[in-house]
Tab-separated table of C-alpha atoms in Angstrom:
chain	number	residue	atom	x	y	z
C	1	UNK	CA	0.000	0.000	0.000
C	2	UNK	CA	1.144	3.530	-0.758
C	3	UNK	CA	-0.178	6.728	0.864
C	4	UNK	CA	-0.049	10.421	-0.006
C	5	UNK	CA	-1.271	13.294	2.173
C	6	UNK	CA	-3.154	16.171	0.555
C	7	UNK	CA	-5.004	19.329	1.530
C	8	UNK	CA	-7.932	20.798	-0.405
C	9	UNK	CA	-6.497	24.098	-1.656
C	10	UNK	CA	-7.910	26.972	-3.705
C	11	UNK	CA	-6.571	25.596	-6.993
C	12	UNK	CA	-8.343	22.267	-6.431
C	13	UNK	CA	-11.742	23.788	-5.524
C	14	UNK	CA	-14.745	24.621	-7.652
C	15	UNK	CA	-16.836	27.811	-7.376
C	16	UNK	CA	-18.605	26.393	-4.296
C	17	UNK	CA	-15.394	25.666	-2.395
C	18	UNK	CA	-15.618	21.908	-2.930
C	19	UNK	CA	-12.959	19.591	-4.345
C	20	UNK	CA	-13.223	19.271	-8.123
C	21	UNK	CA	-13.659	15.727	-9.397
C	22	UNK	CA	-10.842	16.481	-11.838
C	23	UNK	CA	-8.538	17.367	-8.921
C	24	UNK	CA	-9.550	14.226	-7.010
C	25	UNK	CA	-8.677	12.137	-10.068
C	26	UNK	CA	-5.272	13.813	-10.266
C	27	UNK	CA	-4.659	12.917	-6.618
C	28	UNK	CA	-5.594	9.290	-7.296
C	29	UNK	CA	-3.422	9.179	-10.384
C	30	UNK	CA	-0.403	10.641	-8.587
C	31	UNK	CA	-0.699	8.151	-5.749
C	32	UNK	CA	-1.089	5.233	-8.167
C	33	UNK	CA	1.975	6.310	-10.151
C	34	UNK	CA	4.086	6.783	-7.013
C	35	UNK	CA	3.062	3.338	-5.727
C	36	UNK	CA	5.809	1.682	-7.769
C	37	UNK	CA	8.391	3.218	-5.395
C	38	UNK	CA	7.023	0.882	-2.710
C	39	UNK	CA	7.825	-2.143	-4.891
C	40	UNK	CA	11.531	-1.823	-5.818
C	41	UNK	CA	11.590	-5.211	-7.568
C	42	UNK	CA	8.703	-4.255	-9.846
C	43	UNK	CA	10.200	-0.803	-10.444
C	44	UNK	CA	13.545	-2.293	-11.477
C	45	UNK	CA	11.848	-4.790	-13.801
C	46	UNK	CA	9.789	-2.107	-15.536
C	47	UNK	CA	12.896	0.059	-15.963
C	48	UNK	CA	14.991	-2.774	-17.397
C	49	UNK	CA	12.179	-3.882	-19.732
C	50	UNK	CA	11.366	-0.268	-20.755
C	51	UNK	CA	7.740	-0.800	-19.737
C	52	UNK	CA	4.986	1.460	-18.424
C	53	UNK	CA	1.645	0.902	-16.727
C	54	UNK	CA	-1.209	2.694	-18.487
C	55	UNK	CA	-4.713	3.126	-17.135
C	56	UNK	CA	-7.278	1.062	-19.053
C	57	UNK	CA	-10.379	1.576	-16.931
C	58	UNK	CA	-11.441	3.281	-13.710
C	59	UNK	CA	-14.618	3.324	-11.644
C	60	UNK	CA	-15.218	6.017	-9.012
C	61	UNK	CA	-17.834	5.876	-6.260
C	62	UNK	CA	-18.304	9.327	-4.659
C	63	UNK	CA	-19.322	9.061	-1.004
C	64	UNK	CA	-18.795	12.704	-0.018
C	65	UNK	CA	-17.114	15.678	-1.705
C	66	UNK	CA	-14.488	17.293	0.572
C	67	UNK	CA	-14.410	21.034	1.122
C	68	UNK	CA	-11.761	23.762	1.171
C	69	UNK	CA	-8.871	23.200	3.633
C	70	UNK	CA	-9.834	19.617	4.480
C	71	UNK	CA	-6.951	17.232	5.144
C	72	UNK	CA	-7.062	14.119	2.982
C	73	UNK	CA	-5.142	10.868	2.648
C	74	UNK	CA	-4.973	8.997	-0.642
C	75	UNK	CA	-4.138	5.292	-0.503
C	76	UNK	CA	-3.518	2.875	-3.337
C	77	UNK	CA	-3.043	-0.885	-3.176
C	78	UNK	CA	-2.846	-3.696	-5.719
C	79	UNK	CA	-5.271	-6.574	-5.173
C	80	UNK	CA	-4.725	-8.541	-8.382
C	81	UNK	CA	-1.926	-9.097	-10.877
C	82	UNK	CA	-1.917	-10.880	-14.228
C	83	UNK	CA	0.884	-11.032	-16.831
C	84	UNK	CA	-0.482	-8.049	-18.785
C	85	UNK	CA	-2.900	-6.376	-16.367
C	86	UNK	CA	-2.971	-5.171	-12.766
C	87	UNK	CA	-5.945	-4.327	-10.534
C	88	UNK	CA	-5.914	-1.788	-7.729
C	89	UNK	CA	-8.024	0.149	-5.263
C	90	UNK	CA	-7.367	3.843	-4.720
C	91	UNK	CA	-9.376	5.475	-1.941
C	92	UNK	CA	-9.417	9.050	-0.648
C	93	UNK	CA	-10.091	9.368	3.100
C	94	UNK	CA	-10.929	12.425	5.201
C	95	UNK	CA	-9.217	13.410	8.466
C	96	UNK	CA	-11.489	11.015	10.414
C	97	UNK	CA	-10.448	8.105	8.215
C	98	UNK	CA	-13.791	7.883	6.438
C	99	UNK	CA	-13.782	7.307	2.646
C	100	UNK	CA	-14.795	10.200	0.394
C	101	UNK	CA	-13.982	8.428	-2.874
C	102	UNK	CA	-13.790	4.692	-3.527
C	103	UNK	CA	-12.237	3.535	-6.776
C	104	UNK	CA	-10.928	0.514	-8.531
C	105	UNK	CA	-8.934	0.496	-11.739
C	106	UNK	CA	-7.277	-1.819	-14.219
C	107	UNK	CA	-3.895	-0.963	-15.682
C	108	UNK	CA	-2.289	-2.415	-18.790
C	109	UNK	CA	1.445	-3.129	-19.051
C	110	UNK	CA	2.940	-1.878	-22.304
C	111	UNK	CA	6.265	-1.643	-24.092
C	112	UNK	CA	7.170	2.063	-24.273
C	113	UNK	CA	8.744	1.777	-27.721
C	114	UNK	CA	6.280	-0.549	-29.453
C	115	UNK	CA	3.267	0.834	-27.622
C	116	UNK	CA	1.851	-2.681	-27.325
C	117	UNK	CA	0.912	-4.935	-24.419
C	118	UNK	CA	3.861	-6.710	-22.838
C	119	UNK	CA	3.885	-9.546	-20.336
C	120	UNK	CA	5.386	-9.327	-16.872
C	121	UNK	CA	7.324	-12.458	-15.931
C	122	UNK	CA	6.138	-14.885	-13.255
C	123	UNK	CA	8.963	-14.081	-10.817
C	124	UNK	CA	8.060	-10.384	-10.772
C	125	UNK	CA	4.371	-11.175	-10.280
C	126	UNK	CA	5.249	-13.523	-7.398
C	127	UNK	CA	7.312	-10.780	-5.732
C	128	UNK	CA	4.358	-8.392	-5.635
C	129	UNK	CA	2.691	-7.398	-2.372
C	130	UNK	CA	-1.039	-7.998	-2.862
C	131	UNK	CA	-3.557	-6.398	-0.524
C	132	UNK	CA	-7.190	-7.388	0.176
C	133	UNK	CA	-9.740	-6.077	-2.310
C	134	UNK	CA	-11.598	-3.198	-0.645
C	135	UNK	CA	-15.366	-2.971	-0.315
C	136	UNK	CA	-17.241	-0.911	-2.907
C	137	UNK	CA	-19.912	-1.391	-5.571
C	138	UNK	CA	-17.871	-2.982	-8.371
C	139	UNK	CA	-19.241	-2.574	-11.886
C	140	UNK	CA	-18.160	-3.989	-15.228
C	141	UNK	CA	-15.078	-2.420	-16.790
C	142	UNK	CA	-16.731	-2.314	-20.211
C	143	UNK	CA	-19.129	0.523	-21.023
C	144	UNK	CA	-21.672	-0.303	-23.712
C	145	UNK	CA	-22.544	2.610	-25.988
C	146	UNK	CA	-26.179	2.969	-27.053
C	147	UNK	CA	-26.742	2.164	-30.735
C	148	UNK	CA	-28.510	5.449	-31.392
C	149	UNK	CA	-29.832	8.603	-29.764
C	150	UNK	CA	-26.465	10.305	-29.361
C	151	UNK	CA	-25.960	14.040	-29.880
C	152	UNK	CA	-22.781	14.953	-31.767
C	153	UNK	CA	-21.056	18.066	-30.394
C	154	UNK	CA	-18.217	20.334	-31.509
C	155	UNK	CA	-14.710	18.777	-31.651
C	156	UNK	CA	-12.257	19.363	-28.810
C	157	UNK	CA	-8.601	19.950	-29.659
C	158	UNK	CA	-5.927	18.314	-27.484
C	159	UNK	CA	-3.632	21.127	-26.308
C	160	UNK	CA	-0.062	21.117	-24.987
C	161	UNK	CA	-1.308	21.594	-21.408
C	162	UNK	CA	-3.338	18.364	-21.739
C	163	UNK	CA	-0.310	16.125	-22.413
C	164	UNK	CA	1.557	14.189	-19.720
C	165	UNK	CA	5.022	12.602	-19.617
C	166	UNK	CA	3.782	9.572	-21.547
C	167	UNK	CA	3.279	11.978	-24.500
C	168	UNK	CA	-0.485	11.540	-24.641
C	169	UNK	CA	-3.651	13.087	-23.226
C	170	UNK	CA	-3.592	12.765	-19.454
C	171	UNK	CA	-6.250	10.414	-18.063
C	172	UNK	CA	-7.916	13.022	-15.852
C	173	UNK	CA	-8.229	15.449	-18.760
C	174	UNK	CA	-10.633	13.136	-20.598
C	175	UNK	CA	-12.989	13.473	-17.642
C	176	UNK	CA	-12.456	17.223	-17.383
C	177	UNK	CA	-13.353	17.653	-21.065
C	178	UNK	CA	-16.422	15.430	-20.785
C	179	UNK	CA	-17.682	17.212	-17.654
C	180	UNK	CA	-17.839	20.494	-19.579
C	181	UNK	CA	-20.555	18.877	-21.711
C	182	UNK	CA	-22.831	17.968	-18.780
C	183	UNK	CA	-25.867	20.052	-17.799
C	184	UNK	CA	-24.932	22.567	-15.092
C	185	UNK	CA	-27.353	21.036	-12.590
C	186	UNK	CA	-26.105	17.468	-13.080
C	187	UNK	CA	-24.566	16.185	-9.822
C	188	UNK	CA	-22.009	13.407	-10.370
C	189	UNK	CA	-22.171	10.619	-7.777
C	190	UNK	CA	-20.469	7.920	-9.809
C	191	UNK	CA	-18.065	7.622	-12.717
C	192	UNK	CA	-16.758	4.951	-15.040
C	193	UNK	CA	-14.108	5.532	-17.689
C	194	UNK	CA	-12.908	3.152	-20.363
C	195	UNK	CA	-9.723	4.199	-22.145
C	196	UNK	CA	-9.208	2.683	-25.599
C	197	UNK	CA	-6.933	4.705	-27.912
C	198	UNK	CA	-4.612	7.344	-26.452
C	199	UNK	CA	-5.125	10.841	-27.845
C	200	UNK	CA	-2.032	12.906	-28.656
C	201	UNK	CA	-1.173	16.560	-29.098
C	202	UNK	CA	-3.255	18.210	-31.805
C	203	UNK	CA	-5.819	15.395	-32.088
C	204	UNK	CA	-9.460	16.392	-32.547
C	205	UNK	CA	-11.738	14.581	-30.119
C	206	UNK	CA	-15.278	14.279	-31.450
C	207	UNK	CA	-17.791	14.079	-28.563
C	208	UNK	CA	-21.084	12.226	-28.723
C	209	UNK	CA	-23.331	12.506	-25.669
C	210	UNK	CA	-26.048	10.023	-24.692
C	211	UNK	CA	-28.587	10.951	-21.997
C	212	UNK	CA	-30.710	8.351	-20.234
C	213	UNK	CA	-32.311	9.625	-17.019
C	214	UNK	CA	-29.692	9.805	-14.276
C	215	UNK	CA	-26.942	8.424	-16.528
C	216	UNK	CA	-25.019	10.395	-19.141
C	217	UNK	CA	-22.404	8.775	-21.371
C	218	UNK	CA	-19.849	10.788	-23.334
C	219	UNK	CA	-17.907	9.117	-26.132
C	220	UNK	CA	-14.739	10.867	-27.327
C	221	UNK	CA	-13.552	9.670	-30.744
C	222	UNK	CA	-10.621	10.353	-33.034
C	223	UNK	CA	-12.001	9.896	-36.511
C	224	UNK	CA	-13.798	6.555	-36.499
C	225	UNK	CA	-11.915	5.219	-33.458
C	226	UNK	CA	-13.251	5.640	-29.923
C	227	UNK	CA	-10.564	7.132	-27.701
C	228	UNK	CA	-12.446	7.019	-24.386
C	229	UNK	CA	-15.934	6.476	-22.990
C	230	UNK	CA	-16.978	8.276	-19.813
C	231	UNK	CA	-20.158	7.341	-17.935
C	232	UNK	CA	-21.517	9.786	-15.324
C	233	UNK	CA	-24.265	8.794	-12.904
């Protein structure tokens, strides 16, 4: 398990003084990325093999949205490991140790040069510290798009500020872009994201939005290929 301490600051708040979902996702992502420092054997293997772990899917269950100046602790732990995929929980707790956000995610292991899935050897998997799977409402990692009824909106250009050190659109920025398309009165209590094709600098993301009661799905495509699907509930 790996922990990071945070405080809800002005730059992470929305207009109501509450933590932005985008900022919470950045906290989760940072903690998940830093986790590898707690597993030196895995870190060495990934360095030697020139591999990276890329987020493939994430589900977020929002219990309570923290407010300005609250002290938070982000924890991440791996509960499952396969040759090409890893599964983890990342939770954000308040100062009383109660969860504000519960998440699980699946990461894919890829070769940095080829950009394709790459297997982790059995010895490295056996060396991993696995933690118990935490309690939350687990949903399927696949998001099924409706066959029709979607509204096509104006393209979104991927800017330099959107790119991370993996040279593609940062995971949290997909959600930030999609949230701008939601009705102003829509309160997000749950989130699922499925990442398919990484968007890069200058790409045009074509949004299609599907509304069905308390669920809104946003599909972001590059040409005919779906880059990411975000489901808000």
